[in-house]
mmCIF file of N, CA, C and O in Angstrom:
data_model
loop_
_atom_site.group_PDB
_atom_site.id
_atom_site.type_symbol
_atom_site.label_atom_id
_atom_site.label_comp_id
_atom_site.label_asym_id
_atom_site.label_seq_id
_atom_site.Cartn_x
_atom_site.Cartn_y
_atom_site.Cartn_z
ATOM 1 N N UNK A 1 0.990 -0.858 0.112
ATOM 2 C CA UNK A 1 0.068 0.114 0.043
ATOM 3 C C UNK A 1 0.848 1.417 0.148
ATOM 4 O O UNK A 1 1.847 1.209 0.700
ATOM 5 N N UNK A 2 0.608 2.312 -0.999
ATOM 6 C CA UNK A 2 1.510 3.202 -0.462
ATOM 7 C C UNK A 2 0.239 4.911 -0.281
ATOM 8 O O UNK A 2 -0.011 4.705 -0.913
ATOM 9 N N UNK A 3 1.095 5.239 0.264
ATOM 10 C CA UNK A 3 0.296 6.485 0.948
ATOM 11 C C UNK A 3 1.386 8.074 0.398
ATOM 12 O O UNK A 3 2.341 8.035 1.413
ATOM 13 N N UNK A 4 0.499 9.228 0.211
ATOM 14 C CA UNK A 4 1.353 10.344 0.010
ATOM 15 C C UNK A 4 0.815 10.958 0.866
ATOM 16 O O UNK A 4 0.134 11.373 0.553
ATOM 17 N N UNK A 5 1.650 11.939 2.061
ATOM 18 C CA UNK A 5 1.198 13.182 2.545
ATOM 19 C C UNK A 5 2.192 13.566 2.589
ATOM 20 O O UNK A 5 3.109 14.329 2.594
ATOM 21 N N UNK A 6 1.307 15.490 2.747
ATOM 22 C CA UNK A 6 2.311 16.470 2.769
ATOM 23 C C UNK A 6 1.958 17.058 4.572
ATOM 24 O O UNK A 6 1.394 17.383 4.794
ATOM 25 N N UNK A 7 3.361 17.744 4.593
ATOM 26 C CA UNK A 7 3.955 17.974 6.314
ATOM 27 C C UNK A 7 4.097 18.988 6.482
ATOM 28 O O UNK A 7 5.169 19.492 5.307
ATOM 29 N N UNK A 8 4.138 19.775 7.125
ATOM 30 C CA UNK A 8 5.705 20.877 7.773
ATOM 31 C C UNK A 8 6.762 20.089 8.547
ATOM 32 O O UNK A 8 6.481 18.620 8.776
ATOM 33 N N UNK A 9 7.922 20.496 8.234
ATOM 34 C CA UNK A 9 9.169 20.099 8.918
ATOM 35 C C UNK A 9 8.895 19.602 10.562
ATOM 36 O O UNK A 9 9.484 18.626 10.667
ATOM 37 N N UNK A 10 8.399 20.793 10.918
ATOM 38 C CA UNK A 10 8.177 19.968 12.421
ATOM 39 C C UNK A 10 7.040 18.977 12.686
ATOM 40 O O UNK A 10 6.758 17.819 13.308
ATOM 41 N N UNK A 11 6.002 18.811 11.778
ATOM 42 C CA UNK A 11 5.738 17.545 11.438
ATOM 43 C C UNK A 11 6.050 15.767 11.637
ATOM 44 O O UNK A 11 5.243 15.323 11.812
ATOM 45 N N UNK A 12 6.926 15.926 10.441
ATOM 46 C CA UNK A 12 7.645 15.577 9.877
ATOM 47 C C UNK A 12 8.529 14.732 11.361
ATOM 48 O O UNK A 12 8.590 13.496 11.513
ATOM 49 N N UNK A 13 9.453 15.923 11.938
ATOM 50 C CA UNK A 13 9.546 15.282 13.057
ATOM 51 C C UNK A 13 8.830 14.539 14.523
ATOM 52 O O UNK A 13 9.382 13.269 14.771
ATOM 53 N N UNK A 14 8.067 14.772 14.109
ATOM 54 C CA UNK A 14 6.135 14.248 14.929
ATOM 55 C C UNK A 14 6.132 12.652 14.848
ATOM 56 O O UNK A 14 6.247 12.082 15.235
ATOM 57 N N UNK A 15 6.099 12.727 13.759
ATOM 58 C CA UNK A 15 5.778 11.378 12.324
ATOM 59 C C UNK A 15 6.999 10.694 12.851
ATOM 60 O O UNK A 15 7.150 9.418 12.828
ATOM 61 N N UNK A 16 8.237 10.977 12.727
ATOM 62 C CA UNK A 16 9.459 10.035 12.564
ATOM 63 C C UNK A 16 9.432 9.032 14.477
ATOM 64 O O UNK A 16 9.004 8.091 13.927
ATOM 65 N N UNK A 17 9.483 10.409 15.194
ATOM 66 C CA UNK A 17 8.910 10.100 16.351
ATOM 67 C C UNK A 17 8.139 9.186 16.804
ATOM 68 O O UNK A 17 8.419 8.170 17.866
ATOM 69 N N UNK A 18 7.336 8.802 16.418
ATOM 70 C CA UNK A 18 5.923 8.273 16.570
ATOM 71 C C UNK A 18 5.616 7.128 15.288
ATOM 72 O O UNK A 18 5.571 6.504 16.077
ATOM 73 N N UNK A 19 5.787 7.230 15.002
ATOM 74 C CA UNK A 19 5.388 6.057 13.610
ATOM 75 C C UNK A 19 7.118 5.067 12.653
ATOM 76 O O UNK A 19 6.617 3.986 12.677
ATOM 77 N N UNK A 20 8.113 5.685 13.097
ATOM 78 C CA UNK A 20 9.088 4.980 12.807
ATOM 79 C C UNK A 20 10.362 3.655 13.977
ATOM 80 O O UNK A 20 10.259 4.466 14.482
ATOM 81 N N UNK A 21 10.227 2.568 13.362
ATOM 82 C CA UNK A 21 10.530 1.446 14.202
ATOM 83 C C UNK A 21 11.914 0.793 13.633
ATOM 84 O O UNK A 21 11.927 1.262 13.026
ATOM 85 N N UNK A 22 12.840 0.428 14.653
ATOM 86 C CA UNK A 22 14.148 -0.306 14.240
ATOM 87 C C UNK A 22 13.590 -1.273 13.098
ATOM 88 O O UNK A 22 12.273 -2.478 13.214
ATOM 89 N N UNK A 23 14.315 -1.109 11.853
ATOM 90 C CA UNK A 23 14.323 -2.188 11.207
ATOM 91 C C UNK A 23 13.368 -1.650 9.657
ATOM 92 O O UNK A 23 13.264 -2.354 8.842
ATOM 93 N N UNK A 24 12.426 -0.426 10.108
ATOM 94 C CA UNK A 24 11.729 0.747 9.017
ATOM 95 C C UNK A 24 12.912 0.652 7.858
ATOM 96 O O UNK A 24 14.002 0.796 8.892
ATOM 97 N N UNK A 25 13.261 0.929 7.326
ATOM 98 C CA UNK A 25 13.608 1.931 5.543
ATOM 99 C C UNK A 25 13.037 2.781 5.727
ATOM 100 O O UNK A 25 11.821 3.530 5.769
ATOM 101 N N UNK A 26 13.900 4.137 6.218
ATOM 102 C CA UNK A 26 14.161 5.033 5.614
ATOM 103 C C UNK A 26 14.902 6.189 4.971
ATOM 104 O O UNK A 26 15.966 5.812 4.916
ATOM 105 N N UNK A 27 14.397 6.898 4.042
ATOM 106 C CA UNK A 27 14.916 7.425 2.757
ATOM 107 C C UNK A 27 14.320 8.942 3.060
ATOM 108 O O UNK A 27 13.900 9.685 3.073
ATOM 109 N N UNK A 28 15.572 9.559 3.223
ATOM 110 C CA UNK A 28 15.636 10.737 3.970
ATOM 111 C C UNK A 28 16.375 12.051 2.635
ATOM 112 O O UNK A 28 17.458 11.838 2.195
ATOM 113 N N UNK A 29 15.546 12.817 2.052
ATOM 114 C CA UNK A 29 16.507 13.892 1.193
ATOM 115 C C UNK A 29 16.348 15.468 1.484
ATOM 116 O O UNK A 29 14.640 15.585 2.130
ATOM 117 N N UNK A 30 17.534 16.138 1.696
ATOM 118 C CA UNK A 30 17.822 16.913 2.617
ATOM 119 C C UNK A 30 19.018 17.817 1.638
ATOM 120 O O UNK A 30 19.539 17.321 1.187
ATOM 121 N N UNK A 31 18.144 19.095 1.114
ATOM 122 C CA UNK A 31 19.201 19.512 0.557
ATOM 123 C C UNK A 31 19.936 19.217 -0.517
ATOM 124 O O UNK A 31 19.045 18.728 -1.488
ATOM 125 N N UNK A 32 21.276 18.598 -0.996
ATOM 126 C CA UNK A 32 21.023 17.711 -2.047
ATOM 127 C C UNK A 32 21.857 16.321 -1.290
ATOM 128 O O UNK A 32 22.602 15.960 -2.232
ATOM 129 N N UNK A 33 21.522 15.994 -0.661
ATOM 130 C CA UNK A 33 21.246 14.941 -0.504
ATOM 131 C C UNK A 33 20.481 14.082 -0.063
ATOM 132 O O UNK A 33 19.631 14.160 -0.025
ATOM 133 N N UNK A 34 20.721 12.698 -0.512
ATOM 134 C CA UNK A 34 19.967 11.367 -0.109
ATOM 135 C C UNK A 34 20.817 10.502 0.745
ATOM 136 O O UNK A 34 21.459 9.608 0.059
ATOM 137 N N UNK A 35 19.944 10.215 1.907
ATOM 138 C CA UNK A 35 20.156 9.112 2.989
ATOM 139 C C UNK A 35 18.796 8.038 3.119
ATOM 140 O O UNK A 35 18.666 8.312 3.819
ATOM 141 N N UNK A 36 19.394 6.676 1.897
ATOM 142 C CA UNK A 36 18.532 5.790 2.424
ATOM 143 C C UNK A 36 19.028 4.997 3.274
ATOM 144 O O UNK A 36 19.820 4.398 3.493
ATOM 145 N N UNK A 37 18.088 3.992 3.886
ATOM 146 C CA UNK A 37 19.124 3.473 4.951
ATOM 147 C C UNK A 37 18.312 2.702 5.732
ATOM 148 O O UNK A 37 17.164 2.810 6.201
ATOM 149 N N UNK A 38 18.363 1.724 6.523
ATOM 150 C CA UNK A 38 17.778 0.518 8.032
ATOM 151 C C UNK A 38 18.251 1.428 9.394
ATOM 152 O O UNK A 38 18.921 1.753 9.054
ATOM 153 N N UNK A 39 16.424 2.177 9.470
ATOM 154 C CA UNK A 39 17.021 2.486 10.456
ATOM 155 C C UNK A 39 16.924 1.283 11.832
ATOM 156 O O UNK A 39 16.768 -0.623 11.714
ATOM 157 N N UNK A 40 18.176 1.707 12.122
ATOM 158 C CA UNK A 40 18.412 0.943 13.765
ATOM 159 C C UNK A 40 18.666 1.190 15.249
ATOM 160 O O UNK A 40 17.881 0.922 15.664
ATOM 161 N N UNK A 41 17.668 3.056 14.737
ATOM 162 C CA UNK A 41 17.489 3.818 16.547
ATOM 163 C C UNK A 41 16.892 4.522 15.822
ATOM 164 O O UNK A 41 17.138 5.494 15.042
ATOM 165 N N UNK A 42 16.234 4.929 17.119
ATOM 166 C CA UNK A 42 14.855 6.323 16.975
ATOM 167 C C UNK A 42 15.120 7.150 18.394
ATOM 168 O O UNK A 42 14.076 5.717 19.126
ATOM 169 N N UNK A 43 15.655 7.776 18.661
ATOM 170 C CA UNK A 43 15.123 8.494 20.001
ATOM 171 C C UNK A 43 15.384 9.877 20.568
ATOM 172 O O UNK A 43 15.459 10.675 19.389
ATOM 173 N N UNK A 44 15.046 10.622 21.246
ATOM 174 C CA UNK A 44 14.634 11.956 21.262
ATOM 175 C C UNK A 44 15.411 11.974 22.653
ATOM 176 O O UNK A 44 15.913 11.405 23.606
ATOM 177 N N UNK A 45 16.112 13.639 22.546
ATOM 178 C CA UNK A 45 16.353 14.345 23.743
ATOM 179 C C UNK A 45 16.152 15.298 24.035
ATOM 180 O O UNK A 45 15.787 15.966 22.756
ATOM 181 N N UNK A 46 15.879 16.096 25.105
ATOM 182 C CA UNK A 46 15.925 17.371 25.133
ATOM 183 C C UNK A 46 17.699 18.105 25.276
ATOM 184 O O UNK A 46 17.814 17.604 26.033
ATOM 185 N N UNK A 47 17.498 19.320 24.545
ATOM 186 C CA UNK A 47 18.806 20.456 25.043
ATOM 187 C C UNK A 47 17.995 21.850 24.962
ATOM 188 O O UNK A 47 17.227 22.039 23.952
ATOM 189 N N UNK A 48 18.076 22.649 25.464
ATOM 190 C CA UNK A 48 18.322 23.874 26.380
ATOM 191 C C UNK A 48 16.523 24.190 25.669
ATOM 192 O O UNK A 48 16.237 24.596 25.039
ATOM 193 N N UNK A 49 16.162 23.264 26.269
ATOM 194 C CA UNK A 49 14.288 23.226 26.165
ATOM 195 C C UNK A 49 13.731 22.665 24.627
ATOM 196 O O UNK A 49 12.544 22.849 24.330
ATOM 197 N N UNK A 50 14.602 22.500 24.292
ATOM 198 C CA UNK A 50 14.092 21.568 23.227
ATOM 199 C C UNK A 50 13.881 20.598 22.592
ATOM 200 O O UNK A 50 15.136 19.627 23.030
ATOM 201 N N UNK A 51 13.149 19.466 22.238
ATOM 202 C CA UNK A 51 13.240 17.767 21.735
ATOM 203 C C UNK A 51 13.874 17.825 20.595
ATOM 204 O O UNK A 51 13.436 18.422 19.832
ATOM 205 N N UNK A 52 14.848 16.857 20.048
ATOM 206 C CA UNK A 52 15.527 16.662 19.668
ATOM 207 C C UNK A 52 15.172 15.116 19.382
ATOM 208 O O UNK A 52 15.167 14.324 19.669
ATOM 209 N N UNK A 53 14.811 15.264 17.693
ATOM 210 C CA UNK A 53 14.820 13.534 17.204
ATOM 211 C C UNK A 53 16.116 12.832 16.363
ATOM 212 O O UNK A 53 15.896 13.505 15.326
ATOM 213 N N UNK A 54 16.622 12.215 16.817
ATOM 214 C CA UNK A 54 17.776 11.526 15.987
ATOM 215 C C UNK A 54 17.560 9.835 16.059
ATOM 216 O O UNK A 54 17.088 9.297 16.711
ATOM 217 N N UNK A 55 17.936 9.587 14.592
ATOM 218 C CA UNK A 55 17.770 8.801 13.721
ATOM 219 C C UNK A 55 19.274 7.982 12.989
ATOM 220 O O UNK A 55 19.738 8.684 12.556
ATOM 221 N N UNK A 56 18.761 6.475 13.592
ATOM 222 C CA UNK A 56 20.624 6.406 13.198
ATOM 223 C C UNK A 56 19.986 5.591 12.212
ATOM 224 O O UNK A 56 19.542 4.493 12.164
ATOM 225 N N UNK A 57 20.776 5.069 10.726
ATOM 226 C CA UNK A 57 20.917 4.660 9.972
ATOM 227 C C UNK A 57 22.088 3.511 9.233
ATOM 228 O O UNK A 57 23.337 4.108 9.315
ATOM 229 N N UNK A 58 21.583 2.612 8.923
ATOM 230 C CA UNK A 58 22.610 1.950 7.979
ATOM 231 C C UNK A 58 22.480 2.272 6.926
ATOM 232 O O UNK A 58 21.240 1.522 6.628
ATOM 233 N N UNK A 59 23.637 2.567 6.255
ATOM 234 C CA UNK A 59 22.986 3.537 4.724
ATOM 235 C C UNK A 59 22.872 2.353 3.850
ATOM 236 O O UNK A 59 23.750 1.145 4.378
ATOM 237 N N UNK A 60 22.372 2.305 2.710
ATOM 238 C CA UNK A 60 22.375 1.034 1.769
ATOM 239 C C UNK A 60 22.633 1.246 0.601
ATOM 240 O O UNK A 60 22.390 0.465 -0.465
ATOM 241 N N UNK A 61 23.771 2.292 0.649
ATOM 242 C CA UNK A 61 24.848 2.815 -0.532
ATOM 243 C C UNK A 61 25.552 1.604 -0.765
ATOM 244 O O UNK A 61 26.053 0.619 -0.264
ATOM 245 N N UNK A 62 26.005 1.830 -2.341
ATOM 246 C CA UNK A 62 26.760 0.663 -3.380
ATOM 247 C C UNK A 62 28.496 1.059 -2.723
ATOM 248 O O UNK A 62 29.202 0.011 -2.119
ATOM 249 N N UNK A 63 28.650 2.650 -2.308
ATOM 250 C CA UNK A 63 30.079 3.020 -1.873
ATOM 251 C C UNK A 63 30.247 3.468 -0.489
ATOM 252 O O UNK A 63 30.966 3.339 0.327
ATOM 253 N N UNK A 64 29.058 3.722 0.093
ATOM 254 C CA UNK A 64 29.033 4.627 1.417
ATOM 255 C C UNK A 64 27.789 3.646 2.033
ATOM 256 O O UNK A 64 26.710 3.580 1.580
ATOM 257 N N UNK A 65 28.397 2.611 3.346
ATOM 258 C CA UNK A 65 27.397 2.090 3.656
ATOM 259 C C UNK A 65 27.329 1.739 5.340
ATOM 260 O O UNK A 65 27.317 0.883 6.481
ATOM 261 N N UNK A 66 27.776 2.784 5.689
ATOM 262 C CA UNK A 66 28.477 2.942 7.076
ATOM 263 C C UNK A 66 27.012 3.604 7.988
ATOM 264 O O UNK A 66 26.041 3.824 7.711
ATOM 265 N N UNK A 67 27.256 3.179 9.296
ATOM 266 C CA UNK A 67 26.339 3.937 10.166
ATOM 267 C C UNK A 67 26.440 5.502 10.543
ATOM 268 O O UNK A 67 27.501 5.748 10.480
ATOM 269 N N UNK A 68 25.108 5.455 10.100
ATOM 270 C CA UNK A 68 25.508 7.377 10.441
ATOM 271 C C UNK A 68 23.635 7.955 11.235
ATOM 272 O O UNK A 68 23.140 7.262 11.513
ATOM 273 N N UNK A 69 24.415 9.240 11.978
ATOM 274 C CA UNK A 69 23.421 9.246 13.239
ATOM 275 C C UNK A 69 22.705 10.500 12.236
ATOM 276 O O UNK A 69 24.044 11.358 12.296
ATOM 277 N N UNK A 70 21.482 10.533 12.369
ATOM 278 C CA UNK A 70 20.967 12.124 11.536
ATOM 279 C C UNK A 70 20.338 13.003 12.931
ATOM 280 O O UNK A 70 19.183 12.165 13.181
ATOM 281 N N UNK A 71 20.524 13.987 13.244
ATOM 282 C CA UNK A 71 20.059 14.843 13.862
ATOM 283 C C UNK A 71 18.820 15.568 13.054
ATOM 284 O O UNK A 71 18.789 16.455 12.357
ATOM 285 N N UNK A 72 17.148 15.444 13.191
ATOM 286 C CA UNK A 72 16.470 15.574 12.486
ATOM 287 C C UNK A 72 16.250 17.505 12.683
ATOM 288 O O UNK A 72 15.769 17.726 11.556
ATOM 289 N N UNK A 73 16.392 17.460 14.238
ATOM 290 C CA UNK A 73 16.312 19.355 14.029
ATOM 291 C C UNK A 73 17.220 19.801 13.505
ATOM 292 O O UNK A 73 17.032 20.692 12.841
ATOM 293 N N UNK A 74 18.724 19.354 13.044
ATOM 294 C CA UNK A 74 19.147 19.950 12.684
ATOM 295 C C UNK A 74 19.439 20.087 11.009
ATOM 296 O O UNK A 74 19.769 21.456 10.757
ATOM 297 N N UNK A 75 17.892 19.004 10.435
ATOM 298 C CA UNK A 75 18.308 19.702 8.780
ATOM 299 C C UNK A 75 16.704 19.913 8.776
ATOM 300 O O UNK A 75 16.314 19.806 7.335
ATOM 301 N N UNK A 76 16.335 19.884 9.364
ATOM 302 C CA UNK A 76 14.250 19.990 9.200
ATOM 303 C C UNK A 76 13.608 21.209 7.952
ATOM 304 O O UNK A 76 13.150 21.388 7.292
ATOM 305 N N UNK A 77 14.768 22.286 8.036
ATOM 306 C CA UNK A 77 14.433 22.958 7.528
ATOM 307 C C UNK A 77 15.017 23.173 6.317
ATOM 308 O O UNK A 77 14.937 23.888 5.337
ATOM 309 N N UNK A 78 16.068 21.973 5.841
ATOM 310 C CA UNK A 78 16.411 21.538 4.615
ATOM 311 C C UNK A 78 15.494 20.336 3.933
ATOM 312 O O UNK A 78 16.043 19.847 2.988
ATOM 313 N N UNK A 79 14.657 19.996 5.121
ATOM 314 C CA UNK A 79 14.021 18.657 4.493
ATOM 315 C C UNK A 79 13.222 18.830 3.093
ATOM 316 O O UNK A 79 12.701 19.653 3.122
ATOM 317 N N UNK A 80 13.176 17.907 2.254
ATOM 318 C CA UNK A 80 12.967 17.727 1.011
ATOM 319 C C UNK A 80 11.232 17.158 1.106
ATOM 320 O O UNK A 80 10.525 17.429 0.594
ATOM 321 N N UNK A 81 12.373 15.571 1.157
ATOM 322 C CA UNK A 81 10.932 14.610 1.199
ATOM 323 C C UNK A 81 11.589 13.116 2.084
ATOM 324 O O UNK A 81 12.889 13.360 2.326
ATOM 325 N N UNK A 82 10.866 12.716 3.075
ATOM 326 C CA UNK A 82 11.296 11.252 3.847
ATOM 327 C C UNK A 82 10.182 10.495 3.327
ATOM 328 O O UNK A 82 9.337 10.520 3.333
ATOM 329 N N UNK A 83 10.676 8.801 2.990
ATOM 330 C CA UNK A 83 10.090 7.891 2.457
ATOM 331 C C UNK A 83 10.397 6.873 2.851
ATOM 332 O O UNK A 83 11.415 6.283 3.912
ATOM 333 N N UNK A 84 9.065 6.617 4.219
ATOM 334 C CA UNK A 84 9.136 5.563 5.379
ATOM 335 C C UNK A 84 8.263 5.026 4.979
ATOM 336 O O UNK A 84 7.253 4.164 4.168
ATOM 337 N N UNK A 85 9.366 3.321 4.812
ATOM 338 C CA UNK A 85 9.265 2.128 4.177
ATOM 339 C C UNK A 85 8.805 0.991 5.352
ATOM 340 O O UNK A 85 10.010 0.779 6.011
ATOM 341 N N UNK A 86 7.609 0.085 5.754
ATOM 342 C CA UNK A 86 7.803 -0.675 6.553
ATOM 343 C C UNK A 86 7.314 -1.944 5.712
ATOM 344 O O UNK A 86 7.078 -1.882 4.004
ATOM 345 N N UNK A 87 7.156 -3.251 5.897
ATOM 346 C CA UNK A 87 6.923 -4.514 5.314
ATOM 347 C C UNK A 87 5.758 -4.427 4.257
ATOM 348 O O UNK A 87 5.678 -4.719 3.740
ATOM 349 N N UNK A 88 4.534 -3.737 5.194
ATOM 350 C CA UNK A 88 3.344 -3.560 3.993
ATOM 351 C C UNK A 88 3.224 -1.846 3.343
ATOM 352 O O UNK A 88 2.466 -2.411 2.448
ATOM 353 N N UNK A 89 3.890 -1.208 3.541
ATOM 354 C CA UNK A 89 3.048 -0.053 3.269
ATOM 355 C C UNK A 89 4.138 0.987 3.081
ATOM 356 O O UNK A 89 5.684 1.082 4.109
ATOM 357 N N UNK A 90 4.374 2.038 2.291
ATOM 358 C CA UNK A 90 5.293 2.887 2.034
ATOM 359 C C UNK A 90 5.063 4.208 2.140
ATOM 360 O O UNK A 90 3.407 4.665 1.356
ATOM 361 N N UNK A 91 5.044 5.336 2.699
ATOM 362 C CA UNK A 91 4.550 5.976 2.821
ATOM 363 C C UNK A 91 5.512 7.503 2.563
ATOM 364 O O UNK A 91 6.813 7.587 2.601
ATOM 365 N N UNK A 92 5.027 7.969 1.214
ATOM 366 C CA UNK A 92 6.273 8.855 1.241
ATOM 367 C C UNK A 92 5.571 10.044 1.605
ATOM 368 O O UNK A 92 4.466 11.012 1.552
ATOM 369 N N UNK A 93 6.590 11.526 2.360
ATOM 370 C CA UNK A 93 6.312 12.436 3.408
ATOM 371 C C UNK A 93 6.892 13.666 2.681
ATOM 372 O O UNK A 93 8.312 13.886 2.075
ATOM 373 N N UNK A 94 5.908 14.403 1.877
ATOM 374 C CA UNK A 94 6.473 15.535 0.949
ATOM 375 C C UNK A 94 6.572 16.650 2.095
ATOM 376 O O UNK A 94 5.778 16.763 2.487
ATOM 377 N N UNK A 95 7.707 17.514 2.550
ATOM 378 C CA UNK A 95 7.643 18.418 3.461
ATOM 379 C C UNK A 95 7.244 20.039 2.497
ATOM 380 O O UNK A 95 7.967 20.063 1.172
ATOM 381 N N UNK A 96 5.969 20.509 3.110
ATOM 382 C CA UNK A 96 5.626 21.856 2.664
ATOM 383 C C UNK A 96 6.318 22.612 3.577
ATOM 384 O O UNK A 96 6.024 22.350 4.636
ATOM 385 N N UNK A 97 6.211 24.271 3.074
ATOM 386 C CA UNK A 97 6.766 25.455 3.969
ATOM 387 C C UNK A 97 5.881 26.271 4.357
ATOM 388 O O UNK A 97 4.933 25.311 4.253
#
């Protein structure tokens, strides 16, 4: 099943926090970067009164397949789209301004 939704950048952070689980696939497009990978961990922490959402990904690239941590708060203004893939569903999130 495929679904497409439009969300503001803050809503994308909330979506990731509530819906993305370990072993899901997350494809993050921001600025000029495309980072597809398997989710290893999604965690939140508070810093300076703001909740931060951090995703750990095992990248799926041929040349680059390292584990990276992406603090979504740091890139939220540059987000273009996020594709969340689970076993039965693919959700494309287009970031609107």
